[in-house]
mmCIF file of C-alpha atoms in Angstrom:
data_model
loop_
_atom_site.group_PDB
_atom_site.id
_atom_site.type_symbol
_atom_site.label_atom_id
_atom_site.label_comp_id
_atom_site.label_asym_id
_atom_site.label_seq_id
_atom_site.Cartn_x
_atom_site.Cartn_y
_atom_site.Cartn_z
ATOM 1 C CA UNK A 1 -3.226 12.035 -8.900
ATOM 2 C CA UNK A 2 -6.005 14.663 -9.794
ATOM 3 C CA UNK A 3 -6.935 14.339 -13.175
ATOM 4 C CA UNK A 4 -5.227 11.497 -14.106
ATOM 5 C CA UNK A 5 -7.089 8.392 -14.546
ATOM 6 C CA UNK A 6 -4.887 4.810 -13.558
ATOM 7 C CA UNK A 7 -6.286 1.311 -13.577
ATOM 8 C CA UNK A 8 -5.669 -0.666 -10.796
ATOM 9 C CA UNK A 9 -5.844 -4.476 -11.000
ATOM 10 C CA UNK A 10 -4.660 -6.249 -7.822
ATOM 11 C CA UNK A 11 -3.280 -9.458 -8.538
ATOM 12 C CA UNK A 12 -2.733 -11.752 -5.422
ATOM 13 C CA UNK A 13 0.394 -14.321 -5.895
ATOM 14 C CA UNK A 14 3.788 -15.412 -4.435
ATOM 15 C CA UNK A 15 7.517 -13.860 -6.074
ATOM 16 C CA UNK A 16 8.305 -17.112 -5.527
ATOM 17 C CA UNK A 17 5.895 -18.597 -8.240
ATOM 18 C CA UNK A 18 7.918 -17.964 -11.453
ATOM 19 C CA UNK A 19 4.457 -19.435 -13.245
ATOM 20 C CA UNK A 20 2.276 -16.781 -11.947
ATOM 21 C CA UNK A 21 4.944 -13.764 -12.233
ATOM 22 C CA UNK A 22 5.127 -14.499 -15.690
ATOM 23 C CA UNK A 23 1.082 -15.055 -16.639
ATOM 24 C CA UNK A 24 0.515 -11.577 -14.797
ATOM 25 C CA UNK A 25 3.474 -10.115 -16.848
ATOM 26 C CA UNK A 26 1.933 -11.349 -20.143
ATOM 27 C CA UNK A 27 -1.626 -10.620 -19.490
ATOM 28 C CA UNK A 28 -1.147 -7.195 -18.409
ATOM 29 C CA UNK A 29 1.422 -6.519 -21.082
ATOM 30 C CA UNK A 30 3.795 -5.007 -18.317
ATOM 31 C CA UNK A 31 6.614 -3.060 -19.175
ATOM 32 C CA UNK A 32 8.024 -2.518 -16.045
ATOM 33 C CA UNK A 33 8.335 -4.438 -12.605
ATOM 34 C CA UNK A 34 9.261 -2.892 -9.589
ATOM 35 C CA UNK A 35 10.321 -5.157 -6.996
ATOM 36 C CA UNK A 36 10.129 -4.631 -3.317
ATOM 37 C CA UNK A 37 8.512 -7.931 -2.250
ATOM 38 C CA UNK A 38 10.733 -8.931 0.952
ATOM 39 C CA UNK A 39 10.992 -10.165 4.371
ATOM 40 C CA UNK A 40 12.417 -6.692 5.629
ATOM 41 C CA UNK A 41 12.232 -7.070 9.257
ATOM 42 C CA UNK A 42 16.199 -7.419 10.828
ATOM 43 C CA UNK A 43 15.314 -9.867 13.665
ATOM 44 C CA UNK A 44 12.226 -12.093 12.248
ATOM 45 C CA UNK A 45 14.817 -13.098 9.455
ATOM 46 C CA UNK A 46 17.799 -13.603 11.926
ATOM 47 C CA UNK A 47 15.446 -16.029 13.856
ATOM 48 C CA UNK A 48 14.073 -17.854 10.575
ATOM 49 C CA UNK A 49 16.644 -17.519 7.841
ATOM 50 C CA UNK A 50 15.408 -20.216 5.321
ATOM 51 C CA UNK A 51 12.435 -18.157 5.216
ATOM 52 C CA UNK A 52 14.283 -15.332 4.452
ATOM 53 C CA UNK A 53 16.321 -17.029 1.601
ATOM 54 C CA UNK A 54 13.238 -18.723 0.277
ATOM 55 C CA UNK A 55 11.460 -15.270 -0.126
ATOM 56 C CA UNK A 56 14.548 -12.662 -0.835
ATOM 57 C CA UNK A 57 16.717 -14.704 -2.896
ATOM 58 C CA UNK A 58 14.653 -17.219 -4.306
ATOM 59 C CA UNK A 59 11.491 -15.231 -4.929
ATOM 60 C CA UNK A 60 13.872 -12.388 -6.727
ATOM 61 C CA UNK A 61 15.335 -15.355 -8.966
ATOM 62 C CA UNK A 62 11.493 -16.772 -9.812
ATOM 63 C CA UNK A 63 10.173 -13.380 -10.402
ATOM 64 C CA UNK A 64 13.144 -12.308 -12.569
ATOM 65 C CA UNK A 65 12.755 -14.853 -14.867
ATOM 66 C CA UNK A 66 9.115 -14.841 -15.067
ATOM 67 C CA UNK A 67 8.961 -11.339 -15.663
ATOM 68 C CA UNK A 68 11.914 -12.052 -18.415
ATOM 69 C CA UNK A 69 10.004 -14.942 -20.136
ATOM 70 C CA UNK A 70 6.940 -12.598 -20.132
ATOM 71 C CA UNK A 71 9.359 -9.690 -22.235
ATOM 72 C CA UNK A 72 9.315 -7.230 -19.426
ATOM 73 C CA UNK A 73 11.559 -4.391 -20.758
ATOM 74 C CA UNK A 74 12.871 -3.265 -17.147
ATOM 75 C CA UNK A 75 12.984 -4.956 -13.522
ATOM 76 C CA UNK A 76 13.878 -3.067 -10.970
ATOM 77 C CA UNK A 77 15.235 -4.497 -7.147
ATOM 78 C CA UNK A 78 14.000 -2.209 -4.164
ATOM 79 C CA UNK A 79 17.688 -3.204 -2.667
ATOM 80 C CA UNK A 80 18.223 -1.590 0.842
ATOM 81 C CA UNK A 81 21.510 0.080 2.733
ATOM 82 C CA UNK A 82 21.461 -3.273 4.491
ATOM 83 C CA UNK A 83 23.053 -5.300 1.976
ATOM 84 C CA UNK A 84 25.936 -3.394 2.384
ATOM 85 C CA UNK A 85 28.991 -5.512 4.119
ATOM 86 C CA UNK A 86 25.659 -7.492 6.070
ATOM 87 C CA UNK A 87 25.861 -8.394 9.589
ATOM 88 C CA UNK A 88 22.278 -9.923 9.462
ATOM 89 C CA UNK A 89 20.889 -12.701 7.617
ATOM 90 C CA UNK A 90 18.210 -10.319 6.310
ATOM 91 C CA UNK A 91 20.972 -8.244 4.813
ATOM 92 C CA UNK A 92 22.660 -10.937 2.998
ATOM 93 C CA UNK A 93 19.869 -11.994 1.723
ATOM 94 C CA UNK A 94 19.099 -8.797 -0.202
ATOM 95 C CA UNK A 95 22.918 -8.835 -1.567
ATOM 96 C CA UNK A 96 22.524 -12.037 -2.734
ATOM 97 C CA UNK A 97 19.457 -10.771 -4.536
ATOM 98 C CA UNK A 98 21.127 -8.056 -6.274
ATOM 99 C CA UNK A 99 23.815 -10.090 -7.556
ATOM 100 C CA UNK A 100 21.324 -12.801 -9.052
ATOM 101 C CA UNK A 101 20.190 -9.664 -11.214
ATOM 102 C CA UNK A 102 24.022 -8.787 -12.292
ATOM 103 C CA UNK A 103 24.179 -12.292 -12.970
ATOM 104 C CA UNK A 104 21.638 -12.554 -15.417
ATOM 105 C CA UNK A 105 22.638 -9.161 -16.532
ATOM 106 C CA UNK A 106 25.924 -10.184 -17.455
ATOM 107 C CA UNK A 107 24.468 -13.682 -18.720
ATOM 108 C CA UNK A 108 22.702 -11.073 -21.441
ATOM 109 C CA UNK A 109 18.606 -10.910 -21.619
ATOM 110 C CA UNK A 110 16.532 -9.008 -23.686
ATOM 111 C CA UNK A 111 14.870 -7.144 -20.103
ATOM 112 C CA UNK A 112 17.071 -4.787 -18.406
ATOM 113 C CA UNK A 113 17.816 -5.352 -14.800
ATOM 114 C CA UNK A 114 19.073 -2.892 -12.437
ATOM 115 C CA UNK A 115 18.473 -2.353 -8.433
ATOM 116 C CA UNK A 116 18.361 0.791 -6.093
ATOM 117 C CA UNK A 117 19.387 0.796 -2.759
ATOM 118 C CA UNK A 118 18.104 2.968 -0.206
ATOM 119 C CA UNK A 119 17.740 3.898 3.369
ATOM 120 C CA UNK A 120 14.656 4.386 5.674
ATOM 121 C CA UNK A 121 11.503 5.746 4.414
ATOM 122 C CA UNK A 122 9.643 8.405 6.686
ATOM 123 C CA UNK A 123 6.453 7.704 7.186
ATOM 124 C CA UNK A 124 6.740 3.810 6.267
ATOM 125 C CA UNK A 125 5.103 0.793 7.904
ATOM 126 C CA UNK A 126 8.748 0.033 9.545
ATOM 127 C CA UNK A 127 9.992 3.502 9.868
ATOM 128 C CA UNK A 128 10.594 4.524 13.943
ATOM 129 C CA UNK A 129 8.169 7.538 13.228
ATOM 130 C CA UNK A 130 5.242 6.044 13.350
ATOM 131 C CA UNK A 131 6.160 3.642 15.932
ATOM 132 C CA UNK A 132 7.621 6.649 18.064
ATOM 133 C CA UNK A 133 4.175 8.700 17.206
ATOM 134 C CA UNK A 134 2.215 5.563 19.013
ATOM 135 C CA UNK A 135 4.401 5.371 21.973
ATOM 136 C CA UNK A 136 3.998 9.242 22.556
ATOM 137 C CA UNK A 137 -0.181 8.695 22.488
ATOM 138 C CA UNK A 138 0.619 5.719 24.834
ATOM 139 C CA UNK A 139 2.461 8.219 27.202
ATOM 140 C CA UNK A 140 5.781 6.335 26.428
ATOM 141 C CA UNK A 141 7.916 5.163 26.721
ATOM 142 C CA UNK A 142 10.089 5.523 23.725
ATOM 143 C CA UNK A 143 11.915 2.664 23.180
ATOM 144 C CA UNK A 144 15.895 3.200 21.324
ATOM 145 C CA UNK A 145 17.874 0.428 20.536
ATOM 146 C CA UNK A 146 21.238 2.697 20.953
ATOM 147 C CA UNK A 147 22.067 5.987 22.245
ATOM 148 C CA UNK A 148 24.548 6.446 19.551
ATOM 149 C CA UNK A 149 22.475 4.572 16.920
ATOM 150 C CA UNK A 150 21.899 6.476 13.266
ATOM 151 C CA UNK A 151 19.898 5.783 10.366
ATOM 152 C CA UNK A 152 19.562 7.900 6.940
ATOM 153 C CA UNK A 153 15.692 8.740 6.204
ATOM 154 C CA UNK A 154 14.134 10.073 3.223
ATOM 155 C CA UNK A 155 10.251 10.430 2.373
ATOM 156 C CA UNK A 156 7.999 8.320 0.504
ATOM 157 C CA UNK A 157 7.995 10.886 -2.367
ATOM 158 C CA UNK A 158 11.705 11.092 -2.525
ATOM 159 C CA UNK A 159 11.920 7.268 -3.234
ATOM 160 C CA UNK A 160 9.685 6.856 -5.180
ATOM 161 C CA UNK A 161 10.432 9.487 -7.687
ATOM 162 C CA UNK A 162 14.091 8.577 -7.238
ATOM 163 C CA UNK A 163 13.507 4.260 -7.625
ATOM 164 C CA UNK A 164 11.959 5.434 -11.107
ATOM 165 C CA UNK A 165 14.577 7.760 -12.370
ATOM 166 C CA UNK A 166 17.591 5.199 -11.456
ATOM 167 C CA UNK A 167 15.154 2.423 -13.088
ATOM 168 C CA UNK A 168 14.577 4.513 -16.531
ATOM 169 C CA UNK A 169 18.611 5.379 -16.888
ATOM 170 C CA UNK A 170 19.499 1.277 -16.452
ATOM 171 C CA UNK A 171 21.676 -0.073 -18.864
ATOM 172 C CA UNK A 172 21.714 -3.881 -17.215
ATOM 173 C CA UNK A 173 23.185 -5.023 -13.854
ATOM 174 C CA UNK A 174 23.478 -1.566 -12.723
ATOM 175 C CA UNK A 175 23.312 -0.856 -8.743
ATOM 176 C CA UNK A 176 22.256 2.592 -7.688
ATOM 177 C CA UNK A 177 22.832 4.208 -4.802
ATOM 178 C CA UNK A 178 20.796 7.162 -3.955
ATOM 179 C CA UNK A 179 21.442 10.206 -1.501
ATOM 180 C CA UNK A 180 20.184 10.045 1.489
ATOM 181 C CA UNK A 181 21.560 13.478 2.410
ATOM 182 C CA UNK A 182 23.026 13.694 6.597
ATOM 183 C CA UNK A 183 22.617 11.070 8.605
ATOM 184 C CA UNK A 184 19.898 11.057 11.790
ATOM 185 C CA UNK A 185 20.950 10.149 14.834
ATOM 186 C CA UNK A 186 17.585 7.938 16.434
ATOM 187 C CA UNK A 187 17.683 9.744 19.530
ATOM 188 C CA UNK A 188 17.712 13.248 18.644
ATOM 189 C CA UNK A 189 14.868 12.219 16.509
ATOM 190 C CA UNK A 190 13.085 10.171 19.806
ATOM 191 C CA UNK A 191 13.453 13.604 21.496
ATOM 192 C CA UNK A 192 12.624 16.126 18.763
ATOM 193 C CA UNK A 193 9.221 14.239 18.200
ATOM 194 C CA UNK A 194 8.151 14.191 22.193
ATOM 195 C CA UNK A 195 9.075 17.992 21.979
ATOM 196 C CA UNK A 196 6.768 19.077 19.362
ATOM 197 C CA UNK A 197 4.154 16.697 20.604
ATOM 198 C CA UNK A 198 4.134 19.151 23.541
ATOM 199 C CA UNK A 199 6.099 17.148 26.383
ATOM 200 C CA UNK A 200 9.162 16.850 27.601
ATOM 201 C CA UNK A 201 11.773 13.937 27.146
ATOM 202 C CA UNK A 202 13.303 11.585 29.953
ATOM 203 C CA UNK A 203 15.777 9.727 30.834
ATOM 204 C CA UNK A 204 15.162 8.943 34.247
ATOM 205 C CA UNK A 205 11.785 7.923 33.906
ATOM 206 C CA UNK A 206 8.710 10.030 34.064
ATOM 207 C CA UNK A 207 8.895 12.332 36.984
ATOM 208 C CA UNK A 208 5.498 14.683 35.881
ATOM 209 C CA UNK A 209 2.920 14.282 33.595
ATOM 210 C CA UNK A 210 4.855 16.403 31.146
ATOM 211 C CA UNK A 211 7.311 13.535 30.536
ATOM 212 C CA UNK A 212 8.133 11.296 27.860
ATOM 213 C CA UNK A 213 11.000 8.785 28.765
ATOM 214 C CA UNK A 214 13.476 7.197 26.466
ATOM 215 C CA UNK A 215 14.662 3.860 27.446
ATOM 216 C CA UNK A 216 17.909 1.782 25.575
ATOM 217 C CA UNK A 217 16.448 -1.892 24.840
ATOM 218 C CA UNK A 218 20.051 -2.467 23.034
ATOM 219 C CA UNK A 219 21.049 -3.322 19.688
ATOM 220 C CA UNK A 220 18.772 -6.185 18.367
ATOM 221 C CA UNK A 221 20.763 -9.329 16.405
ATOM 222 C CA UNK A 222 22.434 -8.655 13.579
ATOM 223 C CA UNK A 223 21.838 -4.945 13.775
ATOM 224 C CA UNK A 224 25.038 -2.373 13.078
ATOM 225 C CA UNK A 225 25.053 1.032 15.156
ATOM 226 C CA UNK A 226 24.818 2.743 11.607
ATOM 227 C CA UNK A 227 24.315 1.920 7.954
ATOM 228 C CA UNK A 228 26.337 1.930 4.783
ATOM 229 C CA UNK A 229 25.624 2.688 1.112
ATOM 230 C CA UNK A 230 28.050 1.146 -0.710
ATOM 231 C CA UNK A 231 30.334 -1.974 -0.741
ATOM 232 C CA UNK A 232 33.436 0.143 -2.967
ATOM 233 C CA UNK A 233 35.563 2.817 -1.635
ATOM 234 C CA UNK A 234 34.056 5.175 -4.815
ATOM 235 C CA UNK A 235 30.779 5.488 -6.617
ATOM 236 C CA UNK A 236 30.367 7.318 -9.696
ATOM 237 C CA UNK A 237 27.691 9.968 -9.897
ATOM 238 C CA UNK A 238 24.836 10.040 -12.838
ATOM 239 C CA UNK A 239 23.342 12.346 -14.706
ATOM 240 C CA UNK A 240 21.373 12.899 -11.707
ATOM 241 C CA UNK A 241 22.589 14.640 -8.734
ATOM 242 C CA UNK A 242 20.769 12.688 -6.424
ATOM 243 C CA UNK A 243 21.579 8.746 -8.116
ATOM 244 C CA UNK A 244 25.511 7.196 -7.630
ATOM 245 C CA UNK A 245 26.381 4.144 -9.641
ATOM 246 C CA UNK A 246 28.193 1.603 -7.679
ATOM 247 C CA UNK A 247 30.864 -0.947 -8.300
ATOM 248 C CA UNK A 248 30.314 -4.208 -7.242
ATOM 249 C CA UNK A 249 31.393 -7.807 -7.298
ATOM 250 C CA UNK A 250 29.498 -10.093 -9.540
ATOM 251 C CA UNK A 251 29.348 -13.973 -10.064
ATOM 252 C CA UNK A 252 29.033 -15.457 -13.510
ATOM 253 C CA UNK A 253 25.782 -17.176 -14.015
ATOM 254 C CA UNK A 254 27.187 -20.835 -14.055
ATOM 255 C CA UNK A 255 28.648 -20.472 -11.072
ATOM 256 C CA UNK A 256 25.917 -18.152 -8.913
ATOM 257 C CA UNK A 257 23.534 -20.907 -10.412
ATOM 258 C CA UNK A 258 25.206 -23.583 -8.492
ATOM 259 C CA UNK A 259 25.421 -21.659 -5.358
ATOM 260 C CA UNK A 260 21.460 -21.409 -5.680
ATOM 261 C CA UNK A 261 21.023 -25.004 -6.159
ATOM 262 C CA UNK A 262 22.965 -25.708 -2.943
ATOM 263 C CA UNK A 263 20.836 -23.268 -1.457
ATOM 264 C CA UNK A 264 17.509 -24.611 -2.785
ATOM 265 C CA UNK A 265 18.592 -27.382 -0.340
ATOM 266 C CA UNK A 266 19.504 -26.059 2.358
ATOM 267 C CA UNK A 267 16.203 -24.168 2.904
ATOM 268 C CA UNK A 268 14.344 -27.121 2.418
ATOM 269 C CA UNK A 269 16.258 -29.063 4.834
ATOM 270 C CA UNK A 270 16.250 -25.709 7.263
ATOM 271 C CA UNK A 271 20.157 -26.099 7.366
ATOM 272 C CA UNK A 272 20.751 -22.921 8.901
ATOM 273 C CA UNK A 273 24.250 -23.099 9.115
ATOM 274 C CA UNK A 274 24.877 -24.353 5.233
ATOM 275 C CA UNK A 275 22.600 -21.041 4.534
ATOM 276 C CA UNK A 276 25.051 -18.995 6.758
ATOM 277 C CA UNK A 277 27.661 -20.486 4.584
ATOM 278 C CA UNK A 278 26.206 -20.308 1.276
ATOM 279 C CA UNK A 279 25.635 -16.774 1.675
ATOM 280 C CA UNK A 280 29.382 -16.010 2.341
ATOM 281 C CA UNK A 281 30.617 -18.341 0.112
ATOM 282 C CA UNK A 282 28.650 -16.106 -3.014
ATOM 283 C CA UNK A 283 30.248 -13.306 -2.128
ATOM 284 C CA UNK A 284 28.559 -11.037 -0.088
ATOM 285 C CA UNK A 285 30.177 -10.273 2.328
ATOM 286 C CA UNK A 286 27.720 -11.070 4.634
ATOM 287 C CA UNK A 287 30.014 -11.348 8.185
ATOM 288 C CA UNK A 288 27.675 -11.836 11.301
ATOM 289 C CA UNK A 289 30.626 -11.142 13.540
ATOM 290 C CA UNK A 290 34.289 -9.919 12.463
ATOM 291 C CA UNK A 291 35.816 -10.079 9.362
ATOM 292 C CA UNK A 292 33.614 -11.650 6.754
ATOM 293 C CA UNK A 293 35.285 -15.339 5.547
ATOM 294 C CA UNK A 294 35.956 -15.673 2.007
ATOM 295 C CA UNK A 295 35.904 -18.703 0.278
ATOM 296 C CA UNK A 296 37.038 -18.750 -2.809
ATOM 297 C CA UNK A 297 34.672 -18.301 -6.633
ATOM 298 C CA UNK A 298 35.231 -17.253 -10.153
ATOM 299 C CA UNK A 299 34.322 -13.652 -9.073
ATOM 300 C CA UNK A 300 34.899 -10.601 -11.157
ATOM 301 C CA UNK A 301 34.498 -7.034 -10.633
ATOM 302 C CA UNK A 302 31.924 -5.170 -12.670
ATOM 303 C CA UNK A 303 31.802 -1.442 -13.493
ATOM 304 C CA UNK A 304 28.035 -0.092 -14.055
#
């Protein structure tokens, strides 16, 4: 910002390298971590799921505890509006994430952890805008997954002010939720954008040079016709208008622990259908078609 004066030091490591978490942690005397570092991308981590365990669970577990060991006061989990009731891989693996933070919350640690969970950014590498802003200079067409399909949006400096209020009020294991205002249905947006970029939007292909069309390529896997913020029925709000706390089911460390061991292996042995299990047998709901199976844990419910 003008007038302020920040030191940058880029740092160039792996989440999942606990060792090197920690020695940049300690060096830099960090206070706080924010962590975003994920495979984000819906059908990449449908097609290669031990990738996406090795990298969204396991690399939140190593750089948890290497920012812990290094006396980090707060970590933060950029959590996402997909880890609510999952139908993707990608999904799960962010729940799964956010409830190896409650469980060494609830373990008790000297660093606070707490995660946020959000929608789409505007403006984003993987937000439709810019994606829709290239296909319009390309002369279309515009390509929607859904004609009914909706997202909820908010800007870069929404989240990012937002991500570090939730983070400062943290008490430990606390999930935010924040408000992502009225939902935005992908079309209308598709169209709005070819209007004020001066042409006219199409469904039946383009008839004139005027036109834009819009095609349906169909839902991808694992991807719901809208998203949800929260697993409960309730949230509670904060002192902030803007920030909901969430209640959530949490695993005790002992037995959240063993779940990760089992799924240490299966990634290594690219078991993809232990990891589909392991990921509903901690809890999260993740159900990649109907109701999601349940298989029994010592689970309890936690109030943030």
């Amino acid at each position: 910002a003008k007038g302020r004066q920040v030191d940058l030091f880029p740092r160039l490591g792996s989440v999942v390298n606990r060792g090197h978490i920690e020695r940049v942690c300690r060096e830099y005397r960090v206070d706080t971590v924010y962590h975003a570092a994920a495979y984000k991308h819906v059908p990449i981590v449908e097609a290669n799921p031990s990738a996406g365990v090795r990298n969204n669970i396991l690399g939140t577990l190593e750089a948890a505890q290497g920012a812990e060991a290094a006396g980090v006061k707060h970590f933060i989990l950029v959590s996402t509006d997909k880890a609510v009731r999952p139908t993707n891989v990608m999904g799960a693996t962010k729940r799964f994430a956010e409830m190896v933070l409650q469980a060494m919350a609830d373990r008790g640690s000297d660093t606070v952890f707490s995660m946020v969970r959000f929608g789409n950014v505007l403006g984003s590498s993987g937000s439709v805008v810019p994606l829709f802003r290239d296909q319009i200079q390309r002369g279309g067409p515009l390509t929607v997954t859904h004609p009914d399909v909706i997202r909820y949006f908010m800007t870069i400096p929404e989240a990012s002010q937002l991500v570090i209020q939730a983070g400062a009020m943290a008490k430990g294991g606390d999930v935010f939720v924040l408000d992502m205002g009225e939902p935005v249905k992908i079309l209308d947006l598709a169209e709005r954008m070819v209007r004020l970029s001066g042409y006219s939007p199409s469904s039946s292909g383009k008839d004139t040079a005027h036109d834009i069309e819009i095609t349906f390529t169909g839902l991808r896997p694992g991807e719901k016709l809208y998203e949800e913020l929260l697993i409960a029925d309730t949230a509670r709000p904060t002192a902030h208008p803007r920030i909901m706390t969430s209640n959530e089911v949490s695993l005790d460390w002992p037995v959240l622990e063993a779940v990760l061991q089992e799924m240490l292996a299966a990634t290594e042995s690219q078991d993809v259908e232990q990891i589909k299990r392991l990921l509903k047998k901690a809890q999260t709901a993740y159900a990649p078609t109907g109701p999601a199976e349940v298989i029994p844990l010592q689970t309890s419910r936690r109030a943030t």
